[in-house]
Short mmCIF file of C-alpha atoms in Angstrom, two decimals:
data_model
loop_
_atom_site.label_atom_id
_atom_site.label_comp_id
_atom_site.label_asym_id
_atom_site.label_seq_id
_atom_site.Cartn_x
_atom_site.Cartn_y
_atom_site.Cartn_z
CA UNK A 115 187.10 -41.06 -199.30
CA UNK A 116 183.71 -41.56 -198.17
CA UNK A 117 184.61 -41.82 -194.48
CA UNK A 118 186.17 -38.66 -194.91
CA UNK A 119 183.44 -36.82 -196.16
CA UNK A 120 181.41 -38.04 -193.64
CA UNK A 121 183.93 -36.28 -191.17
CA UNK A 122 183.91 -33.32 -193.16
CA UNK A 123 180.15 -33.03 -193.34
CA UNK A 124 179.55 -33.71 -189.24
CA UNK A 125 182.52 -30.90 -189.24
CA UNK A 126 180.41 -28.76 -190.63
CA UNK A 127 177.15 -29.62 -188.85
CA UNK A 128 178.86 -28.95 -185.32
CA UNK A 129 179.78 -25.75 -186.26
CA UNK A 130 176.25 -24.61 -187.43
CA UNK A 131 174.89 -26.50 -184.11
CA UNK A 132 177.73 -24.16 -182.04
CA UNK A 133 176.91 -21.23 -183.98
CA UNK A 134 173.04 -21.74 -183.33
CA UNK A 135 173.87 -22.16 -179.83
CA UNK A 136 175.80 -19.12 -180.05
CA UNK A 137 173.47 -17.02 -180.92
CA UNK A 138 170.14 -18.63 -178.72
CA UNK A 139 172.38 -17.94 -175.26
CA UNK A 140 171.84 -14.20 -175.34
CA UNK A 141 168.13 -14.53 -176.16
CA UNK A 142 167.86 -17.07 -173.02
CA UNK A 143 170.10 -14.57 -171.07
CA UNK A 144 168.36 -11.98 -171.71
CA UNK A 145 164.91 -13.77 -170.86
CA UNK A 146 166.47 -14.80 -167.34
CA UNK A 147 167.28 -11.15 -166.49
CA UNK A 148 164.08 -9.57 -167.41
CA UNK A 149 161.95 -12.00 -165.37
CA UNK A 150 164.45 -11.41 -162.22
CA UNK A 151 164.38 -7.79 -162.82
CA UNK A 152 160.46 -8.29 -162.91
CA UNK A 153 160.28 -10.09 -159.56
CA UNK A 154 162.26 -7.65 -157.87
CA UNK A 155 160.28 -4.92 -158.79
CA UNK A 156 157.45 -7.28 -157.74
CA UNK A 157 158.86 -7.06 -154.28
CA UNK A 158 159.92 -3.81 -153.93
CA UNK A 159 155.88 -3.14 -154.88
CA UNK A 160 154.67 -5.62 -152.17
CA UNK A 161 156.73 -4.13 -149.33
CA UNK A 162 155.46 -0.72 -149.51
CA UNK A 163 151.88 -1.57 -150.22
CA UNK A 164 152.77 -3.82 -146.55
CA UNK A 165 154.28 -0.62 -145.24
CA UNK A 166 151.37 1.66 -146.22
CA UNK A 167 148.71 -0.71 -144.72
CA UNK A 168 150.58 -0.94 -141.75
CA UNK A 169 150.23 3.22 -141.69
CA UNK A 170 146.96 3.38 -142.57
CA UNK A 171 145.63 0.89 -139.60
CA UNK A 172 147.90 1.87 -136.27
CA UNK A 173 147.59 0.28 -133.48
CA UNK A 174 145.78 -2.97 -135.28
CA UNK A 175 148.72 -4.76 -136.82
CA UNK A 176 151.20 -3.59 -134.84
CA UNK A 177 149.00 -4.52 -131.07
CA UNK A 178 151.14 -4.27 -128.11
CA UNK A 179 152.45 -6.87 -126.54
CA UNK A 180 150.09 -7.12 -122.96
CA UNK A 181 148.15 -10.27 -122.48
CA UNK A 182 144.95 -10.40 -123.27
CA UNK A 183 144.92 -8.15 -126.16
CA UNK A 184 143.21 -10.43 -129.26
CA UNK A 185 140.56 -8.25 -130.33
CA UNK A 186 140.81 -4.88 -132.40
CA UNK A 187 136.71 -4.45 -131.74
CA UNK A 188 136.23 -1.21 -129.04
CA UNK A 189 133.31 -2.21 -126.97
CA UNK A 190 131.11 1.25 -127.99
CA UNK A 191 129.85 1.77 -131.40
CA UNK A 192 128.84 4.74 -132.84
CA UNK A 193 125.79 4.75 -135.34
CA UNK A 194 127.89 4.05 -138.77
CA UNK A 195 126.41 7.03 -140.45
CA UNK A 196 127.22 7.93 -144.16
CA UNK A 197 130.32 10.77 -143.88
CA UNK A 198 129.76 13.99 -144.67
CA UNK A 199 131.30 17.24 -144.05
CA UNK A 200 130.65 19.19 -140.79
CA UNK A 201 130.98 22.55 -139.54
CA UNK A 202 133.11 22.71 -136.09
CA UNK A 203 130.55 23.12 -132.74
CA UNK A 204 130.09 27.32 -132.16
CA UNK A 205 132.37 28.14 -129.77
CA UNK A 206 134.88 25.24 -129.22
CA UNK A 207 137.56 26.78 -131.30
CA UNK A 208 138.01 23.81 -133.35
CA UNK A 209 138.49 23.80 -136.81
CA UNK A 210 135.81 22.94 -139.66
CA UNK A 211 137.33 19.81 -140.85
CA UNK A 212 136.07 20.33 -144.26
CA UNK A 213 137.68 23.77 -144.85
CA UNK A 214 141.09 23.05 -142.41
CA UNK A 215 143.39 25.44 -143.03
CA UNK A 216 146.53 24.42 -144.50
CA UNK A 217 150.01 25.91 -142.67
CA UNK A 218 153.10 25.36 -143.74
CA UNK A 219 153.68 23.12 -140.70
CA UNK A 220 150.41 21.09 -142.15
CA UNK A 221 151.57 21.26 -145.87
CA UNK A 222 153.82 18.09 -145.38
CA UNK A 223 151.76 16.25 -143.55
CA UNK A 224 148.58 16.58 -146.01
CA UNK A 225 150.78 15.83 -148.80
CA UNK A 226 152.25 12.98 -147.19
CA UNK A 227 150.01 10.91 -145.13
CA UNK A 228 147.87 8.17 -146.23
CA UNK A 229 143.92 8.71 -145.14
CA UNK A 230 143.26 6.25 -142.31
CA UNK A 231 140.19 4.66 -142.44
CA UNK A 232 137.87 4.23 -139.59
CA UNK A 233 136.61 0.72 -139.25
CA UNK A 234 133.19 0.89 -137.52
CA UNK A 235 132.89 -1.67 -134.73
CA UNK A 236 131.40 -4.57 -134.72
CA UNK A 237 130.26 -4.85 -131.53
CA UNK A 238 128.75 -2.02 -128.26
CA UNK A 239 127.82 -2.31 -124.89
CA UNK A 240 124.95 -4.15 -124.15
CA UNK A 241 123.76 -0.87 -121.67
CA UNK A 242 124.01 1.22 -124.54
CA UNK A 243 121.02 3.90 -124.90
CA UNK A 244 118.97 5.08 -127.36
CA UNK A 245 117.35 8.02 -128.67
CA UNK A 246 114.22 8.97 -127.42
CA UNK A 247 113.17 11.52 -130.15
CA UNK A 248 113.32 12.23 -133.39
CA UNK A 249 115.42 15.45 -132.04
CA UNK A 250 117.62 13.62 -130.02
CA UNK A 251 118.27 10.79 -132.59
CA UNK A 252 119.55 14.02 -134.88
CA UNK A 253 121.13 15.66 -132.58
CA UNK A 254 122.95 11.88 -131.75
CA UNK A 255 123.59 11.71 -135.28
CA UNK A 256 125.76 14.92 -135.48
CA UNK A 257 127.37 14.19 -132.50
CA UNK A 258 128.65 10.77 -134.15
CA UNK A 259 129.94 12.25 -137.29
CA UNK A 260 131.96 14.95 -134.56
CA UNK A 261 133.74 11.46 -133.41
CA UNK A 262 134.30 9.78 -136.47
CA UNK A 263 135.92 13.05 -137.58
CA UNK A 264 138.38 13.29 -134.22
CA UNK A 265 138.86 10.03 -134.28
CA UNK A 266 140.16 9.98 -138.28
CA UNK A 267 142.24 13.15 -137.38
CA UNK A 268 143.99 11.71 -134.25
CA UNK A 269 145.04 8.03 -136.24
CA UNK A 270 146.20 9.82 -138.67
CA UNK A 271 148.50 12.33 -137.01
CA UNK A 272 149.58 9.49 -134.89
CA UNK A 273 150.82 7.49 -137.86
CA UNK A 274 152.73 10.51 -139.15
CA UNK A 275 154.13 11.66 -136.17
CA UNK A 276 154.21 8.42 -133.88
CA UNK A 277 155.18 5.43 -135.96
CA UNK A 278 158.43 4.81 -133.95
CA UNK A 279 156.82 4.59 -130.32
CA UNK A 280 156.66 1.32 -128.75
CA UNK A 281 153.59 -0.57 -128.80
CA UNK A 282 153.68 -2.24 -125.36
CA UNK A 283 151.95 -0.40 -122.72
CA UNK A 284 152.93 0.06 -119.64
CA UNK A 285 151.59 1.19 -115.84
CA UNK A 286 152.84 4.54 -116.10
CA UNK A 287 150.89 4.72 -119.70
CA UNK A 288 147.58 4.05 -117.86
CA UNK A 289 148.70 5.67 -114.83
CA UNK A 290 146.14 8.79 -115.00
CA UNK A 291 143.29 6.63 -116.38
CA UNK A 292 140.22 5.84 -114.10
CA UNK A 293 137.87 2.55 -113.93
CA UNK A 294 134.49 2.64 -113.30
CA UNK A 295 133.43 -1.68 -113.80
CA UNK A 296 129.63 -1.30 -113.40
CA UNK A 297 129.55 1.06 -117.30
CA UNK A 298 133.18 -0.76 -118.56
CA UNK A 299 134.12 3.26 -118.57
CA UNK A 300 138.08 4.09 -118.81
CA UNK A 301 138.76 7.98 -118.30
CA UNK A 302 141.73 10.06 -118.58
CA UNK A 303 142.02 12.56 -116.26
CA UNK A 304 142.96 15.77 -117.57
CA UNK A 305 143.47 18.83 -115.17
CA UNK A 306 142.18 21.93 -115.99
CA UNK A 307 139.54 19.90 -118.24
CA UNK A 308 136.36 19.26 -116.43
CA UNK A 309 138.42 16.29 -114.40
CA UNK A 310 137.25 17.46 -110.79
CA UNK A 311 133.09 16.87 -112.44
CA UNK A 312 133.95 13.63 -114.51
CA UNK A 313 135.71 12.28 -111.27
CA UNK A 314 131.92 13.00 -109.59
CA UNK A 315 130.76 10.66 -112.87
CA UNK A 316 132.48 8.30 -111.89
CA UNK A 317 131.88 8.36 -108.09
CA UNK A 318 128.03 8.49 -108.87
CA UNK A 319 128.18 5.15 -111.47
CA UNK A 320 129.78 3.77 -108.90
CA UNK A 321 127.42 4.20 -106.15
CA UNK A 322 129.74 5.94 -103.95
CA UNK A 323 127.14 8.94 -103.96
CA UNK A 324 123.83 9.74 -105.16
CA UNK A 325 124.04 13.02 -106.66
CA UNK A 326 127.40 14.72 -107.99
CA UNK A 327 126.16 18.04 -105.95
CA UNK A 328 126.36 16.43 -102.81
CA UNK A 329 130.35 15.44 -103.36
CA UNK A 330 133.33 17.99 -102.14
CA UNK A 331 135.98 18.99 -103.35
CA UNK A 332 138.74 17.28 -101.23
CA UNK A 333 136.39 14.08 -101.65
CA UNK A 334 137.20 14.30 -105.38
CA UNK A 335 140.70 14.43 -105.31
CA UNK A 336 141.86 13.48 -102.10
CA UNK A 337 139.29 10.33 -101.07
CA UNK A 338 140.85 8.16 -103.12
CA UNK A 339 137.12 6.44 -104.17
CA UNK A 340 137.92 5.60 -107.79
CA UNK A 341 140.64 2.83 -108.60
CA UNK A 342 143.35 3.87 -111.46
CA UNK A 343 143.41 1.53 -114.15
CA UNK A 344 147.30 0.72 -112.99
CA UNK A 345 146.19 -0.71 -109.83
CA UNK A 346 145.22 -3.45 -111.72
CA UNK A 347 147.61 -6.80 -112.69
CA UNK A 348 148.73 -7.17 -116.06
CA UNK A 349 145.62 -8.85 -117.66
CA UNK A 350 143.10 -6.42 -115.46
CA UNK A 351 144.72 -3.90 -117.46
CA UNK A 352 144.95 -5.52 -120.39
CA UNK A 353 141.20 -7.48 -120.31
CA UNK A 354 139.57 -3.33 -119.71
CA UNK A 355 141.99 -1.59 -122.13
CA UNK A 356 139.72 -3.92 -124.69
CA UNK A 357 136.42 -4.40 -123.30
CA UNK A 358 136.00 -0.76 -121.49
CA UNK A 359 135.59 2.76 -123.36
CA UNK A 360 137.89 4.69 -123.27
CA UNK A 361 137.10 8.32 -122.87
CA UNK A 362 139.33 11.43 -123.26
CA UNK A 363 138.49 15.12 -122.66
CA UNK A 364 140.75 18.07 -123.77
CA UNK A 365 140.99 21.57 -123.93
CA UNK A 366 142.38 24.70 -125.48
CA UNK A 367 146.00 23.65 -124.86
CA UNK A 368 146.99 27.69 -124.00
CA UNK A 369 143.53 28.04 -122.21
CA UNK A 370 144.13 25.00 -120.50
CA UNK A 371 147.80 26.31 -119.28
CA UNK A 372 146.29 29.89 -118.36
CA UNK A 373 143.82 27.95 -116.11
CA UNK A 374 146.35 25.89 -114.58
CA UNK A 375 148.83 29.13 -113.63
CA UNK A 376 145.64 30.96 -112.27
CA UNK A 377 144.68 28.28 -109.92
CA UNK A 378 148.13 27.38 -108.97
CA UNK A 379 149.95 30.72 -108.81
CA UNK A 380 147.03 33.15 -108.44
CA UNK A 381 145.34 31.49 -105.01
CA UNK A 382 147.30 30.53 -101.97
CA UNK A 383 148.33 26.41 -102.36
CA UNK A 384 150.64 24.95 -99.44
CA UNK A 385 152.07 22.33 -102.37
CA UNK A 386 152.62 24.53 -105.64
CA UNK A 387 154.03 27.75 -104.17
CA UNK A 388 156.98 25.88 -101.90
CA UNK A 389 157.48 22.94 -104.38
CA UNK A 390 156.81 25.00 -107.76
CA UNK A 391 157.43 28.88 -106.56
CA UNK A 392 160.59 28.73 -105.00
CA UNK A 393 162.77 27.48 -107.46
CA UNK A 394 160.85 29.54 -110.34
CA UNK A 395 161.22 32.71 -108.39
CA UNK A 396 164.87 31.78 -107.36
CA UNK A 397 165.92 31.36 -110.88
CA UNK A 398 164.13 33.41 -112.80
CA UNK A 399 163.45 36.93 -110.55
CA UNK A 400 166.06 39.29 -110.57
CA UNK A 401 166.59 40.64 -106.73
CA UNK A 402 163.95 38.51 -105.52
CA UNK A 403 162.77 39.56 -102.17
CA UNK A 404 163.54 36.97 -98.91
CA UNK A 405 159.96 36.48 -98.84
CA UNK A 406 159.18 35.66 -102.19
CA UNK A 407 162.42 33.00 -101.55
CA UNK A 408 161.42 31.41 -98.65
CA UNK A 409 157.20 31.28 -99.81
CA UNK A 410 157.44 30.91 -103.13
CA UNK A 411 154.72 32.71 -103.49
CA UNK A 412 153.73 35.47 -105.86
CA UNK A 413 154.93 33.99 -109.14
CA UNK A 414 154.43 36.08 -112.30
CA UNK A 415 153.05 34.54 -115.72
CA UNK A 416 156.64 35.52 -117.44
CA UNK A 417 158.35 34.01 -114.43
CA UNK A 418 156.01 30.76 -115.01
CA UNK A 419 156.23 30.80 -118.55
CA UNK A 420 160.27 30.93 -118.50
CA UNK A 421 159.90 27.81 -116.39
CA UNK A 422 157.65 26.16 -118.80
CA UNK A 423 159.96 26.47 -121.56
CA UNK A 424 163.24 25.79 -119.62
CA UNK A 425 165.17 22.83 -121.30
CA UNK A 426 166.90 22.64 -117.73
CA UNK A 427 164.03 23.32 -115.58
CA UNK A 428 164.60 23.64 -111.93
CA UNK A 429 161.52 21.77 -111.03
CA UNK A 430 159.60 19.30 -112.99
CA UNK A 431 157.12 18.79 -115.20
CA UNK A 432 153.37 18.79 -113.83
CA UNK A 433 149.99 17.22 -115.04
CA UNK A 434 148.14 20.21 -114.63
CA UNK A 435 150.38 21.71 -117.86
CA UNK A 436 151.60 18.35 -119.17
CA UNK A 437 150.68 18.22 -123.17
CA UNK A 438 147.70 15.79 -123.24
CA UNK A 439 149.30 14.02 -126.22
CA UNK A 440 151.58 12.70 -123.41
CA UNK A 441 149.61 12.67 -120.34
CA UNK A 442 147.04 10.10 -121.94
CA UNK A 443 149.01 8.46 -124.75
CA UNK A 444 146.47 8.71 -126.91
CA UNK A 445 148.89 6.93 -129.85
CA UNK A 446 148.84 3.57 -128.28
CA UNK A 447 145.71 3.78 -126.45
CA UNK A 448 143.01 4.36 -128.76
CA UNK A 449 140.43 6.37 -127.22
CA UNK A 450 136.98 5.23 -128.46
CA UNK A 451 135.49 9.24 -127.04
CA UNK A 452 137.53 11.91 -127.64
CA UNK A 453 135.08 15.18 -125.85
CA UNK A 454 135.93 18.88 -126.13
CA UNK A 455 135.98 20.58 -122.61
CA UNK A 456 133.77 23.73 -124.70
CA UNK A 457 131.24 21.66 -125.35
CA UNK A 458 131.66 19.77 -122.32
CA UNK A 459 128.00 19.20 -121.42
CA UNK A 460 126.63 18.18 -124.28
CA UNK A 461 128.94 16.07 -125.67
CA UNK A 462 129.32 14.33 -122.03
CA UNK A 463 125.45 13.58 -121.42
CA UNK A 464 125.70 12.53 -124.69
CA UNK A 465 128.33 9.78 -123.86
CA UNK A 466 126.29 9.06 -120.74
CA UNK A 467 123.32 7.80 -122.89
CA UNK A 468 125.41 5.98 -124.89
CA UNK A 469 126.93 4.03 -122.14
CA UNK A 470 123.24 3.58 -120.10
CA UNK A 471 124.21 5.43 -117.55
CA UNK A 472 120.86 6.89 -115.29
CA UNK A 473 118.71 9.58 -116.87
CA UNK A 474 118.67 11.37 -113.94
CA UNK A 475 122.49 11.92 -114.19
CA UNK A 476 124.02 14.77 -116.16
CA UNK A 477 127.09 16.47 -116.61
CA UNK A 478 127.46 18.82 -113.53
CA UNK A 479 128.80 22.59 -114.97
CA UNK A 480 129.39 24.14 -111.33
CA UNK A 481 132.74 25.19 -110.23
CA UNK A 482 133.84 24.26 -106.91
CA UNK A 483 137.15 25.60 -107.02
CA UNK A 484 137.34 29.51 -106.49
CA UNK A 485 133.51 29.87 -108.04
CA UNK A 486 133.70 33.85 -107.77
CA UNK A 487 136.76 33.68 -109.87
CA UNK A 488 136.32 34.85 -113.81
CA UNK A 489 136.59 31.82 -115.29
CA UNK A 490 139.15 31.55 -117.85
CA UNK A 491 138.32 32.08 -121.27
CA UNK A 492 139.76 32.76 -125.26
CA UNK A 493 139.88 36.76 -123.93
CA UNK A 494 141.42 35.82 -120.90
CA UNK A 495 144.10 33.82 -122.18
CA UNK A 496 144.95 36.12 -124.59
CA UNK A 497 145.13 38.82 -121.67
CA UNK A 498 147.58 36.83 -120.35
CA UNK A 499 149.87 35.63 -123.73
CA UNK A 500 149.52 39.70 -124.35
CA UNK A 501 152.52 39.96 -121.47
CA UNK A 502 154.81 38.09 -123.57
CA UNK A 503 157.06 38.77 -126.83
CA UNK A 504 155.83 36.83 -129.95
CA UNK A 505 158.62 35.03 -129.93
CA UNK A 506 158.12 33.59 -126.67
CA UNK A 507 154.19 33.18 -127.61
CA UNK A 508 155.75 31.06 -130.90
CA UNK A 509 157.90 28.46 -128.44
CA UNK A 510 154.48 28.16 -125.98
CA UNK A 511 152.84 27.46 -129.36
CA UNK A 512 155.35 25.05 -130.23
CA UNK A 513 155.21 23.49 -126.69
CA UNK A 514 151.83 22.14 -126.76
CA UNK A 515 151.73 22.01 -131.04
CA UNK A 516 151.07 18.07 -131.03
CA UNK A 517 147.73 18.84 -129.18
CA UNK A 518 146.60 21.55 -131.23
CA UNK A 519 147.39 19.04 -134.36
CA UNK A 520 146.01 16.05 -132.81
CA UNK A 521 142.57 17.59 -131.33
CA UNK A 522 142.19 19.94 -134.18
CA UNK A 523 142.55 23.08 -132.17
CA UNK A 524 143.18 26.45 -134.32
CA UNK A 525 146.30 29.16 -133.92
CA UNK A 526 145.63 31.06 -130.97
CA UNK A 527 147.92 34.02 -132.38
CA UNK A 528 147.81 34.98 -135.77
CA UNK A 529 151.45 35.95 -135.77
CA UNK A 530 152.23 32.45 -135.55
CA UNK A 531 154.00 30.39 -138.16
#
């Protein structure tokens, strides 16, 4: 009897054991599930803070893949001046970038993009100038703020719009840049942009000349003086596209085009009227005259304009009205000086300083090219645009609207969406 009610009694004691295993499962269960649940949220949280530091630094992280390319430190530095707001220069046409207007085409990107820091650099060049008044150390402080400003704009823009380009660069991505060794000076030429003077720079830094005044024309563009950064091996490219400052100059993108057809179209040229004018005027004139067919001459600013905006274009695209957001791949490459062709003279001499270039040498504002010629300006260009329907104003708009985004330009039109 007692044996049995020993049974009976570790029976029982089984059961309750069973039963209180029963009921901790769930609460372990449940613990289990909560904690994986937490780490994947933990994850999730860690990828896109990975992602958005990844936005808010291009073209650190993500270097491309040349040789040579360790160090994310340009070799000029600006004075690291406290930020404040700015008005835009008088008369450049670019926007106050603490009252930017917001458009519907902006709306998205303001709402959506991170704000990309500007890390100051570490290091400059060791020719670097300095102010030699009180004036001129304000008038260099202003000037920095302009860059810092440009500079901010153009990163972020490029990580909204750009993200998906590939980061390796190649020749034909330095193809239009110029090196001057003796200043560590990189410069993308940009026609219709003060390239014909900056090519002068260049020539003068070089010690190809003494004075910019005493260089022609043809010498410019025809002597082939200056070397093009893609004449270089892969780590000469590489070894200036870090050490060397990079400087870009751009325009009005409509101005700039304007300019372009003028000097082109508007003056007799033994390249653009047979190469460019015949195939415009063949496709695009109704009854065109044998002349007109066989010179290519005489092209009209509609004619040019249906060209431009041709998805099957008889002819080919051209630097001269090649978006600069292409022609200088400003995305990958960073500029360190981003100038304004209307303030051109100022804010050149003012990167001349900075890189210890001569005192002696300043910007040079004379035109060689056609110097009777009206040169072409906001009432000018809008002269011109006048001759077409606002519809095909809205497409040139659209043509060029990464540079007008990028650079900070405003609507030319105000019919324009």
């Amino acid at each position: 009897m007692l044996w049995v009610e020993c049974r009976i009694v570790d029976a029982l004691r089984g059961r309750r054991r069973m039963r209180a295993t029963a009921v901790k499962l769930p609460c372990s269960f449940w613990f289990l599930l909560l904690f994986g649940a937490g780490g994947l949220v933990l994850f999730i949280h860690l990828q896109d803070l990975s992602e958005m530091v990844q936005q808010q630094a291009p073209g650190q992280d993500q270097r491309p893949a040349v040789e040579g390319l360790t160090s994310p430190i340009p070799p000029m530095q600006f004075p690291a001046f406290q930020w404040t707001r700015h008005s835009a220069i008088p008369g450049s046409r670019e926007q106050d970038m603490g009252s930017l207007r917001v458009t519907k085409r902006h709306r998205k990107l303001l709402k959506t993009s991170p704000v990309v820091s500007n890390n100051s650099h570490n290091s400059s060049s060791s020719s670097s100038g300095s102010p030699d008044s009180p004036e001129e150390s304000w008038q260099w402080h202003r000037l920095s703020h302009i860059q810092e400003a440009r500079r901010r704009l153009m990163k972020e823009v490029c990580a909204k719009y750009k993200s998906s380009i590939s980061r390796t660069i190649t020749p034909h991505h330095v193809s239009r840049i110029y090196v001057e060794d003796k200043y560590k000076l990189l410069y993308c030429e940009v026609p219709k942009a003060g390239c014909s003077n900056w090519k002068r720079i260049l020539m003068v830094l070089s010690g190809l000349a003494s004075s910019t005044h005493e260089i022609k024309h043809d010498a410019v563009h025809y002597g082939n003086h200056l070397k093009r950064l893609d004449s270089f091996d892969r780590q000469g490219i590489a070894q200036r596209l870090e050490t060397y400052t990079k400087v870009l100059f751009v325009r009005e993108p409509l101005e700039r085009l304007v300019s372009a057809f003028r000097d082109k179209f508007e003056n007799p040229n033994t390249y653009y009227h047979p190469v460019f004018g015949k195939p415009i005027i063949s496709k695009y004139r109704v009854n065109a005259s044998k002349v007109a067919l066989r010179t290519g001459s005489g092209v009209t600013f509609q004619e040019f304009m249906q060209y431009l905006l041709d998805v099957h274009r008889p002819v080919g695209m051209d630097i001269h009205w090649e978006p600069t957001s292409q022609l200088c791949s400003p995305c990958l490459l960073d500029y360190n000086f981003i100038g304004k062709f209307e303030t051109m003279e100022e804010e050149a001499n003012f990167l001349l300083r900075r890189t210890g270039a001569p005192h002696n040498l300043t910007f040079p504002s004379f035109k060689d090219r056609n110097p009777k010629a009206e040169r072409t300006s906001t009432h000018l260009t809008h002269r011109y645009f006048a001759q077409l329907s606002t519809s095909e104003r809205q497409r040139a708009y659209d043509f060029y609207y990464m540079d007008y985004l990028m650079f900070n330009y405003s609507k030319p039109f105000k019919d324009l969406y």
